[in-house]
Amino acid sequence: MAGSKEKELGRVPLRERAWFKELVFTLKRIRESPLSLAGLTIVAFFAIIAIFAPLIAPPQPGRDPYVMPRHGYLATPKPPSDEFPFGTTEGQYDMFYGCIWGTRTAFRVGLLVVGGALAIGVTLGALSGYFGGILDEIIMRITDIMYAFPGLILAMAFVTAFGVGLDNVIKALILVGWPTYARLTRAGVLQVRQEDYVEAARAIGASNARILLKHVLPNSIYPVVIVSTLDIGSMVLTAAALSFLGLGAPIGYADWGQLISMSRNWILGEAGNPFAYWHTYTIPGIFIFTFVLGWNLLGDAFRDILDPTLRRR
Amino acid sequence: MGGMRTYIIRRLLLIIPTLLGVSILVFSVSMVFSPEERAALYVGEGGFKAAARIQAIIKKYGLDQPVYVQYYNWLKNVLQGNLGWSKSLNIPVARAFTELWPASVEIAIYAAPLIVITGIVLGRISAVHRDRWPDHISRIFAIVGWSLPTFWSAIVLLAIFYGALGWFPPGRLSPEAQSIVHSAEWVSYTGLYTIDAILNRNLFVFVDALRHLFLPVLNLVIVGNAGIMRVMRSSLLEELHKEYVMAARTKGVPEKAVINKHAMRNAMIPVVTMAGVLVAGFLTGLVITETVFEFKGLGYWAAHAATQLDFPAVLAFALFSGIVFVVSNLLVDILYAYLDPRIRLG
């Protein structure tokens, strides 16, 4: 049979590769659940906003596009108008521009944090699970200790140590986030390590590096990647909270958490009109909420992907 | 109960390395700073004179010593309650803790039971009415609460219930109640105003304190119960499909009793084990909620300390959170072992 010959040569046909099977399974799960479909739609919508941000809210040439343009220096925010569809916030920053480019900031923060945490987590988790012994013990005890801290509070400590700023928020969240992925990778590697094909590879004298990279990781990494992707929402939420507390993006930076932080003096409105400045906190809040909701809806359908009893195969 | 005692002793011994690890992590974060920068934390403001003193302080506190010596010194200080100087409050960190804990504990004693109860009730409703509208509504409620930024929901609550309606003001007490609490007749038993008000038989302060607690507690409940609700729902669903439930039903036990007397009891176990996650989520929510409502407790202090680079305060709060987490997990494990003999004997 052609298929088995291909296998002998180490070339697995596409439809039998682990990642391809997982992808098909994933797409099937999304199609089966209306809620996750809604989540996917929301995330896709934000992705389009982020990609086309320069067209939706064109930046002024020669300026940092992530800094919101100002239209005057008056403190009092202006309500939505034809010129500024979302109004302006304290200091006359254009909120529409801020929310649109804030979408890019959100994706950038989410992808960098999850990417960084995943890189560290998968590396340490794979080494831990594959080699075991003292290395495993050390890495797992470190994750235990990291788990003893609420993420936001540990991130706060890291940011105060590194210095305030969005880049440092990203670094702090990577440092806080990796243990989850290390544990998941380790669990997956431990399972796959026992499989016959790993034994076979070892028997023909493949090196540890080769077994790990070619056989173990490709067959165990998929749930970790899925879970990490779905964490983008909560990572963005934590980053926004840090920006809100004044530890992240600087004033005027197109960042949702920062926009809400800038609205704090205007929450109570003015005499006789308590909601005079509703737009300053409501609009960026809806952006964060919807973004996170999208990821969570998508995630809800996939939490059970880690549950082996619910998995096919 | 010999088994129980050995279990508790074993479990107590096991948290020592974890607590040491927690302290090492917090200490390592502080090592990001150079000896000069750390010495400056002791000096505060003071220009040229201070600059000269920095070298003296580095020598005095051994900030140029090898890392393990510094860690030993630091740990010794921490164990003696010497946690450094909080420059944002201009008092020692240890004193900040003793002054601020009642505010946070007061929020906790109202919010925590409400979070747990609403989570369990919603989860139960969801599971019992699976895939019907009560299930859909409580699931939507949970996923909305899970996705809401804590700081944003707090702001919206404040805008509506204080800005527009004037019902629930921010802060911990109104100025009038403050003056009563700081007067000579007031006896401070616990520092928790609602409890002290009852003990002092002062209805005005009691109502005033409750009015200030209402929004922070509500906010924590809205964003906090989603986790319990989800676990409760799936664990009750699982129990309802088990054979002993089937047996009870065939025996003719009324459905309500099947759920309450049989399934719920077992379904609660995963919820109990969630306590650690809950504590972590609660501490995070507390930092944000106290900040927005200007409720001056530990979380408010930690957030303000972070923006003012009041490093000893932030580290002490992180250390505190770590200890709270480890200890609450310990208590849950002991409770769990008490409820389920298989754990302690296994």
GROMACS .gro file of N, CA and C in nm, chain A residues 52-180:
model
  387
   52PHE      N    1  -0.711   4.692   0.905
   52PHE     CA    2  -0.741   4.809   0.823
   52PHE      C    3  -0.741   4.940   0.903
   53ALA      N    4  -0.682   4.935   1.023
   53ALA     CA    5  -0.678   5.058   1.104
   53ALA      C    6  -0.625   5.179   1.027
   54PRO      N    7  -0.519   5.167   0.946
   54PRO     CA    8  -0.468   5.285   0.874
   54PRO      C    9  -0.570   5.341   0.775
   55LEU      N   10  -0.664   5.258   0.729
   55LEU     CA   11  -0.766   5.308   0.636
   55LEU      C   12  -0.885   5.365   0.712
   56ILE      N   13  -0.922   5.299   0.823
   56ILE     CA   14  -1.039   5.344   0.899
   56ILE      C   15  -1.010   5.475   0.971
   57ALA      N   16  -0.892   5.483   1.032
   57ALA     CA   17  -0.853   5.604   1.104
   57ALA      C   18  -0.712   5.640   1.060
   58PRO      N   19  -0.699   5.711   0.946
   58PRO     CA   20  -0.565   5.736   0.890
   58PRO      C   21  -0.480   5.820   0.986
   59PRO      N   22  -0.358   5.774   1.014
   59PRO     CA   23  -0.270   5.853   1.101
   59PRO      C   24  -0.213   5.974   1.026
   60GLN      N   25  -0.175   6.075   1.101
   60GLN     CA   26  -0.111   6.190   1.036
   60GLN      C   27   0.030   6.148   0.995
   61PRO      N   28   0.069   6.185   0.873
   61PRO     CA   29   0.199   6.140   0.824
   61PRO      C   30   0.313   6.188   0.915
   62GLY      N   31   0.410   6.101   0.933
   62GLY     CA   32   0.529   6.138   1.008
   62GLY      C   33   0.512   6.129   1.159
   63ARG      N   34   0.392   6.083   1.206
   63ARG     CA   35   0.375   6.072   1.350
   63ARG      C   36   0.355   5.928   1.390
   64ASP      N   37   0.386   5.897   1.513
   64ASP     CA   38   0.365   5.762   1.564
   64ASP      C   39   0.216   5.731   1.556
   65PRO      N   40   0.177   5.631   1.475
   65PRO     CA   41   0.034   5.604   1.459
   65PRO      C   42  -0.034   5.559   1.587
   66TYR      N   43   0.044   5.510   1.685
   66TYR     CA   44  -0.019   5.462   1.808
   66TYR      C   45  -0.046   5.574   1.908
   67VAL      N   46  -0.005   5.697   1.873
   67VAL     CA   47  -0.035   5.810   1.961
   67VAL      C   48  -0.158   5.881   1.904
   68MET      N   49  -0.259   5.897   1.987
   68MET     CA   50  -0.383   5.958   1.939
   68MET      C   51  -0.359   6.104   1.904
   69PRO      N   52  -0.416   6.149   1.791
   69PRO     CA   53  -0.403   6.291   1.759
   69PRO      C   54  -0.488   6.376   1.854
   70ARG      N   55  -0.438   6.495   1.885
   70ARG     CA   56  -0.512   6.586   1.972
   70ARG      C   57  -0.573   6.698   1.889
   71HIS      N   58  -0.685   6.744   1.934
   71HIS     CA   59  -0.751   6.856   1.864
   71HIS      C   60  -0.778   6.964   1.967
   72GLY      N   61  -0.674   7.029   2.011
   72GLY     CA   62  -0.687   7.131   2.114
   72GLY      C   63  -0.633   7.080   2.245
   73TYR      N   64  -0.634   7.164   2.346
   73TYR     CA   65  -0.575   7.126   2.473
   73TYR      C   66  -0.673   7.141   2.589
   74LEU      N   67  -0.799   7.169   2.555
   74LEU     CA   68  -0.902   7.184   2.657
   74LEU      C   69  -0.916   7.053   2.735
   75ALA      N   70  -0.932   7.062   2.867
   75ALA     CA   71  -0.945   6.940   2.946
   75ALA      C   72  -1.080   6.872   2.921
   76THR      N   73  -1.190   6.948   2.922
   76THR     CA   74  -1.325   6.891   2.918
   76THR      C   75  -1.349   6.811   2.790
   77PRO      N   76  -1.390   6.683   2.802
   77PRO     CA   77  -1.419   6.601   2.683
   77PRO      C   78  -1.536   6.659   2.603
   78LYS      N   79  -1.535   6.633   2.471
   78LYS     CA   80  -1.647   6.675   2.387
   78LYS      C   81  -1.727   6.552   2.346
   79PRO      N   82  -1.861   6.565   2.343
   79PRO     CA   83  -1.945   6.450   2.305
   79PRO      C   84  -1.925   6.413   2.158
   80PRO      N   85  -1.974   6.293   2.120
   80PRO     CA   86  -1.961   6.250   1.981
   80PRO      C   87  -2.021   6.352   1.885
   81SER      N   88  -1.958   6.373   1.772
   81SER     CA   89  -2.004   6.468   1.672
   81SER      C   90  -1.971   6.412   1.535
   82ASP      N   91  -2.007   6.485   1.430
   82ASP     CA   92  -1.975   6.437   1.295
   82ASP      C   93  -1.824   6.427   1.276
   83GLU      N   94  -1.754   6.524   1.334
   83GLU     CA   95  -1.609   6.525   1.315
   83GLU      C   96  -1.542   6.413   1.395
   84PHE      N   97  -1.591   6.395   1.519
   84PHE     CA   98  -1.535   6.289   1.605
   84PHE      C   99  -1.647   6.195   1.645
   85PRO      N  100  -1.663   6.085   1.570
   85PRO     CA  101  -1.779   5.996   1.591
   85PRO      C  102  -1.789   5.945   1.736
   86PHE      N  103  -1.677   5.925   1.805
   86PHE     CA  104  -1.681   5.879   1.944
   86PHE      C  105  -1.653   5.994   2.041
   87GLY      N  106  -1.648   6.117   1.993
   87GLY     CA  107  -1.617   6.230   2.078
   87GLY      C  108  -1.468   6.238   2.110
   88THR      N  109  -1.437   6.330   2.201
   88THR     CA  110  -1.297   6.339   2.245
   88THR      C  111  -1.295   6.315   2.396
   89THR      N  112  -1.179   6.273   2.444
   89THR     CA  113  -1.165   6.252   2.588
   89THR      C  114  -1.080   6.364   2.647
   90GLU      N  115  -1.050   6.353   2.775
   90GLU     CA  116  -0.971   6.457   2.842
   90GLU      C  117  -0.848   6.494   2.760
   91GLY      N  118  -0.828   6.624   2.736
   91GLY     CA  119  -0.714   6.668   2.657
   91GLY      C  120  -0.739   6.663   2.507
   92GLN      N  121  -0.866   6.646   2.468
   92GLN     CA  122  -0.908   6.649   2.327
   92GLN      C  123  -0.841   6.543   2.241
   93TYR      N  124  -0.816   6.424   2.298
   93TYR     CA  125  -0.770   6.313   2.216
   93TYR      C  126  -0.891   6.254   2.143
   94ASP      N  127  -0.871   6.222   2.016
   94ASP     CA  128  -0.977   6.167   1.932
   94ASP      C  129  -1.005   6.022   1.974
   95MET      N  130  -1.126   5.999   2.032
   95MET     CA  131  -1.155   5.866   2.084
   95MET      C  132  -1.176   5.761   1.976
   96PHE      N  133  -1.233   5.803   1.861
   96PHE     CA  134  -1.254   5.707   1.752
   96PHE      C  135  -1.118   5.651   1.709
   97TYR      N  136  -1.025   5.743   1.687
   97TYR     CA  137  -0.890   5.701   1.650
   97TYR      C  138  -0.831   5.609   1.757
   98GLY      N  139  -0.850   5.649   1.883
   98GLY     CA  140  -0.794   5.572   1.993
   98GLY      C  141  -0.852   5.431   2.000
   99CYS      N  142  -0.983   5.418   1.979
   99CYS     CA  143  -1.044   5.286   1.987
   99CYS      C  144  -1.001   5.197   1.870
  100ILE      N  145  -0.992   5.257   1.750
  100ILE     CA  146  -0.953   5.178   1.633
  100ILE      C  147  -0.808   5.130   1.647
  101TRP      N  148  -0.718   5.223   1.676
  101TRP     CA  149  -0.578   5.182   1.691
  101TRP      C  150  -0.557   5.103   1.818
  102GLY      N  151  -0.645   5.124   1.915
  102GLY     CA  152  -0.640   5.043   2.038
  102GLY      C  153  -0.663   4.896   2.006
  103THR      N  154  -0.741   4.867   1.900
  103THR     CA  155  -0.762   4.729   1.858
  103THR      C  156  -0.629   4.667   1.817
  104ARG      N  157  -0.549   4.745   1.743
  104ARG     CA  158  -0.416   4.696   1.705
  104ARG      C  159  -0.331   4.672   1.829
  105THR      N  160  -0.337   4.768   1.922
  105THR     CA  161  -0.259   4.752   2.045
  105THR      C  162  -0.301   4.623   2.115
  106ALA      N  163  -0.433   4.599   2.121
  106ALA     CA  164  -0.484   4.480   2.190
  106ALA      C  165  -0.428   4.353   2.126
  107PHE      N  166  -0.436   4.344   1.992
  107PHE     CA  167  -0.384   4.225   1.924
  107PHE      C  168  -0.234   4.212   1.945
  108ARG      N  169  -0.164   4.327   1.938
  108ARG     CA  170  -0.019   4.322   1.954
  108ARG      C  171   0.016   4.269   2.094
  109VAL      N  172  -0.049   4.328   2.195
  109VAL     CA  173  -0.022   4.283   2.332
  109VAL      C  174  -0.058   4.135   2.347
  110GLY      N  175  -0.178   4.098   2.301
  110GLY     CA  176  -0.225   3.960   2.316
  110GLY      C  177  -0.132   3.861   2.248
  111LEU      N  178  -0.096   3.892   2.123
  111LEU     CA  179  -0.013   3.797   2.047
  111LEU      C  180   0.128   3.788   2.105
  112LEU      N  181   0.184   3.903   2.141
  112LEU     CA  182   0.320   3.901   2.196
  112LEU      C  183   0.324   3.827   2.330
  113VAL      N  184   0.226   3.857   2.415
  113VAL     CA  185   0.225   3.792   2.547
  113VAL      C  186   0.209   3.641   2.532
  114VAL      N  187   0.108   3.602   2.455
  114VAL     CA  188   0.082   3.459   2.441
  114VAL      C  189   0.197   3.391   2.367
  115GLY      N  190   0.249   3.456   2.262
  115GLY     CA  191   0.362   3.400   2.188
  115GLY      C  192   0.483   3.381   2.279
  116GLY      N  193   0.515   3.482   2.356
  116GLY     CA  194   0.631   3.476   2.444
  116GLY      C  195   0.613   3.371   2.552
  117ALA      N  196   0.496   3.373   2.615
  117ALA     CA  197   0.470   3.277   2.723
  117ALA      C  198   0.469   3.135   2.667
  118LEU      N  199   0.417   3.119   2.547
  118LEU     CA  200   0.411   2.987   2.484
  118LEU      C  201   0.552   2.936   2.454
  119ALA      N  202   0.637   3.025   2.400
  119ALA     CA  203   0.773   2.984   2.366
  119ALA      C  204   0.846   2.933   2.491
  120ILE      N  205   0.836   3.011   2.599
  120ILE     CA  206   0.905   2.969   2.722
  120ILE      C  207   0.839   2.844   2.780
  121GLY      N  208   0.706   2.848   2.786
  121GLY     CA  209   0.632   2.738   2.849
  121GLY      C  210   0.652   2.606   2.777
  122VAL      N  211   0.643   2.608   2.642
  122VAL     CA  212   0.657   2.483   2.566
  122VAL      C  213   0.799   2.430   2.580
  123THR      N  214   0.898   2.517   2.572
  123THR     CA  215   1.037   2.471   2.584
  123THR      C  216   1.060   2.405   2.720
  124LEU      N  217   1.025   2.477   2.826
  124LEU     CA  218   1.050   2.422   2.960
  124LEU      C  219   0.963   2.300   2.987
  125GLY      N  220   0.837   2.306   2.943
  125GLY     CA  221   0.747   2.194   2.966
  125GLY      C  222   0.793   2.069   2.893
  126ALA      N  223   0.841   2.085   2.768
  126ALA     CA  224   0.885   1.970   2.691
  126ALA      C  225   1.010   1.909   2.753
  127LEU      N  226   1.106   1.994   2.792
  127LEU     CA  227   1.228   1.942   2.857
  127LEU      C  228   1.191   1.870   2.985
  128SER      N  229   1.100   1.932   3.061
  128SER     CA  230   1.058   1.878   3.188
  128SER      C  231   0.994   1.741   3.171
  129GLY      N  232   0.902   1.731   3.076
  129GLY     CA  233   0.829   1.606   3.057
  129GLY      C  234   0.916   1.499   2.993
  130TYR      N  235   1.004   1.539   2.900
  130TYR     CA  236   1.080   1.440   2.825
  130TYR      C  237   1.194   1.382   2.906
  131PHE      N  238   1.268   1.470   2.977
  131PHE     CA  239   1.385   1.423   3.049
  131PHE      C  240   1.352   1.382   3.193
  132GLY      N  241   1.248   1.443   3.250
  132GLY     CA  242   1.209   1.406   3.386
  132GLY      C  243   1.320   1.436   3.486
  133GLY      N  244   1.321   1.361   3.595
  133GLY     CA  245   1.428   1.372   3.693
  133GLY      C  246   1.434   1.506   3.762
  134ILE      N  247   1.556   1.547   3.794
  134ILE     CA  248   1.576   1.666   3.874
  134ILE      C  249   1.532   1.792   3.799
  135LEU      N  250   1.554   1.793   3.666
  135LEU     CA  251   1.514   1.907   3.582
  135LEU      C  252   1.363   1.928   3.592
  136ASP      N  253   1.291   1.817   3.578
  136ASP     CA  254   1.146   1.818   3.588
  136ASP      C  255   1.103   1.872   3.723
  137GLU      N  256   1.169   1.821   3.826
  137GLU     CA  257   1.135   1.861   3.963
  137GLU      C  258   1.152   2.013   3.980
  138ILE      N  259   1.267   2.065   3.934
  138ILE     CA  260   1.294   2.208   3.951
  138ILE      C  261   1.191   2.293   3.876
  139ILE      N  262   1.169   2.259   3.748
  139ILE     CA  263   1.078   2.340   3.667
  139ILE      C  264   0.936   2.337   3.725
  140MET      N  265   0.894   2.219   3.766
  140MET     CA  266   0.757   2.209   3.819
  140MET      C  267   0.742   2.282   3.953
  141ARG      N  268   0.847   2.279   4.036
  141ARG     CA  269   0.837   2.353   4.163
  141ARG      C  270   0.831   2.504   4.135
  142ILE      N  271   0.904   2.548   4.030
  142ILE     CA  272   0.895   2.691   3.996
  142ILE      C  273   0.753   2.727   3.954
  143THR      N  274   0.691   2.639   3.872
  143THR     CA  275   0.554   2.671   3.830
  143THR      C  276   0.461   2.672   3.952
  144ASP      N  277   0.483   2.581   4.046
  144ASP     CA  278   0.401   2.581   4.169
  144ASP      C  279   0.407   2.717   4.237
  145ILE      N  280   0.531   2.768   4.248
  145ILE     CA  281   0.548   2.895   4.319
  145ILE      C  282   0.482   3.009   4.242
  146MET      N  283   0.497   3.008   4.109
  146MET     CA  284   0.435   3.113   4.028
  146MET      C  285   0.282   3.109   4.044
  147TYR      N  286   0.230   2.986   4.058
  147TYR     CA  287   0.086   2.969   4.072
  147TYR      C  288   0.033   3.025   4.203
  148ALA      N  289   0.123   3.045   4.299
  148ALA     CA  290   0.078   3.093   4.430
  148ALA      C  291   0.041   3.241   4.426
  149PHE      N  292   0.074   3.309   4.315
  149PHE     CA  293   0.044   3.452   4.309
  149PHE      C  294  -0.068   3.477   4.210
  150PRO      N  295  -0.163   3.566   4.247
  150PRO     CA  296  -0.259   3.609   4.146
  150PRO      C  297  -0.184   3.680   4.033
  151GLY      N  298  -0.219   3.647   3.908
  151GLY     CA  299  -0.144   3.698   3.793
  151GLY      C  300  -0.126   3.848   3.793
  152LEU      N  301  -0.234   3.920   3.815
  152LEU     CA  302  -0.228   4.066   3.807
  152LEU      C  303  -0.132   4.122   3.913
  153ILE      N  304  -0.134   4.063   4.031
  153ILE     CA  305  -0.052   4.117   4.140
  153ILE      C  306   0.096   4.089   4.116
  154LEU      N  307   0.127   3.968   4.067
  154LEU     CA  308   0.266   3.939   4.033
  154LEU      C  309   0.312   4.030   3.918
  155ALA      N  310   0.224   4.048   3.819
  155ALA     CA  311   0.259   4.135   3.706
  155ALA      C  312   0.283   4.278   3.755
  156MET      N  313   0.202   4.322   3.852
  156MET     CA  314   0.222   4.456   3.910
  156MET      C  315   0.361   4.468   3.970
  157ALA      N  316   0.403   4.364   4.042
  157ALA     CA  317   0.535   4.366   4.104
  157ALA      C  318   0.644   4.371   3.997
  158PHE      N  319   0.629   4.288   3.892
  158PHE     CA  320   0.728   4.288   3.784
  158PHE      C  321   0.735   4.425   3.717
  159VAL      N  322   0.618   4.484   3.690
  159VAL     CA  323   0.617   4.612   3.619
  159VAL      C  324   0.683   4.721   3.705
  160THR      N  325   0.656   4.720   3.835
  160THR     CA  326   0.723   4.822   3.917
  160THR      C  327   0.874   4.799   3.917
  161ALA      N  328   0.916   4.673   3.904
  161ALA     CA  329   1.060   4.647   3.901
  161ALA      C  330   1.120   4.689   3.766
  162PHE      N  331   1.052   4.655   3.656
  162PHE     CA  332   1.106   4.685   3.523
  162PHE      C  333   1.088   4.832   3.486
  163GLY      N  334   0.988   4.896   3.544
  163GLY     CA  335   0.954   5.033   3.505
  163GLY      C  336   0.821   5.034   3.431
  164VAL      N  337   0.749   5.145   3.446
  164VAL     CA  338   0.616   5.156   3.387
  164VAL      C  339   0.626   5.163   3.235
  165GLY      N  340   0.532   5.103   3.164
  165GLY     CA  341   0.529   5.112   3.018
  165GLY      C  342   0.469   4.987   2.957
  166LEU      N  343   0.417   5.001   2.835
  166LEU     CA  344   0.347   4.890   2.772
  166LEU      C  345   0.441   4.772   2.745
  167ASP      N  346   0.566   4.802   2.700
  167ASP     CA  347   0.660   4.693   2.672
  167ASP      C  348   0.688   4.613   2.798
  168ASN      N  349   0.700   4.683   2.909
  168ASN     CA  350   0.727   4.612   3.035
  168ASN      C  351   0.605   4.536   3.084
  169VAL      N  352   0.486   4.586   3.053
  169VAL     CA  353   0.364   4.511   3.085
  169VAL      C  354   0.366   4.379   3.008
  170ILE      N  355   0.405   4.387   2.880
  170ILE     CA  356   0.411   4.265   2.798
  170ILE      C  357   0.511   4.166   2.857
  171LYS      N  358   0.630   4.216   2.892
  171LYS     CA  359   0.731   4.128   2.952
  171LYS      C  360   0.679   4.065   3.082
  172ALA      N  361   0.616   4.148   3.164
  172ALA     CA  362   0.567   4.099   3.292
  172ALA      C  363   0.463   3.990   3.271
  173LEU      N  364   0.372   4.010   3.174
  173LEU     CA  365   0.267   3.911   3.152
  173LEU      C  366   0.324   3.782   3.093
  174ILE      N  367   0.431   3.792   3.014
  174ILE     CA  368   0.497   3.671   2.964
  174ILE      C  369   0.552   3.592   3.082
  175LEU      N  370   0.619   3.663   3.173
  175LEU     CA  371   0.677   3.597   3.289
  175LEU      C  372   0.571   3.533   3.378
  176VAL      N  373   0.453   3.597   3.381
  176VAL     CA  374   0.347   3.544   3.466
  176VAL      C  375   0.275   3.428   3.396
  177GLY      N  376   0.272   3.432   3.261
  177GLY     CA  377   0.185   3.340   3.188
  177GLY      C  378   0.244   3.204   3.153
  178TRP      N  379   0.377   3.192   3.146
  178TRP     CA  380   0.434   3.068   3.091
  178TRP      C  381   0.405   2.942   3.171
  179PRO      N  382   0.392   2.947   3.307
  179PRO     CA  383   0.378   2.820   3.379
  179PRO      C  384   0.259   2.735   3.332
  180THR      N  385   0.148   2.799   3.297
  180THR     CA  386   0.031   2.723   3.250
  180THR      C  387   0.068   2.637   3.129
   0.00000   0.00000   0.00000
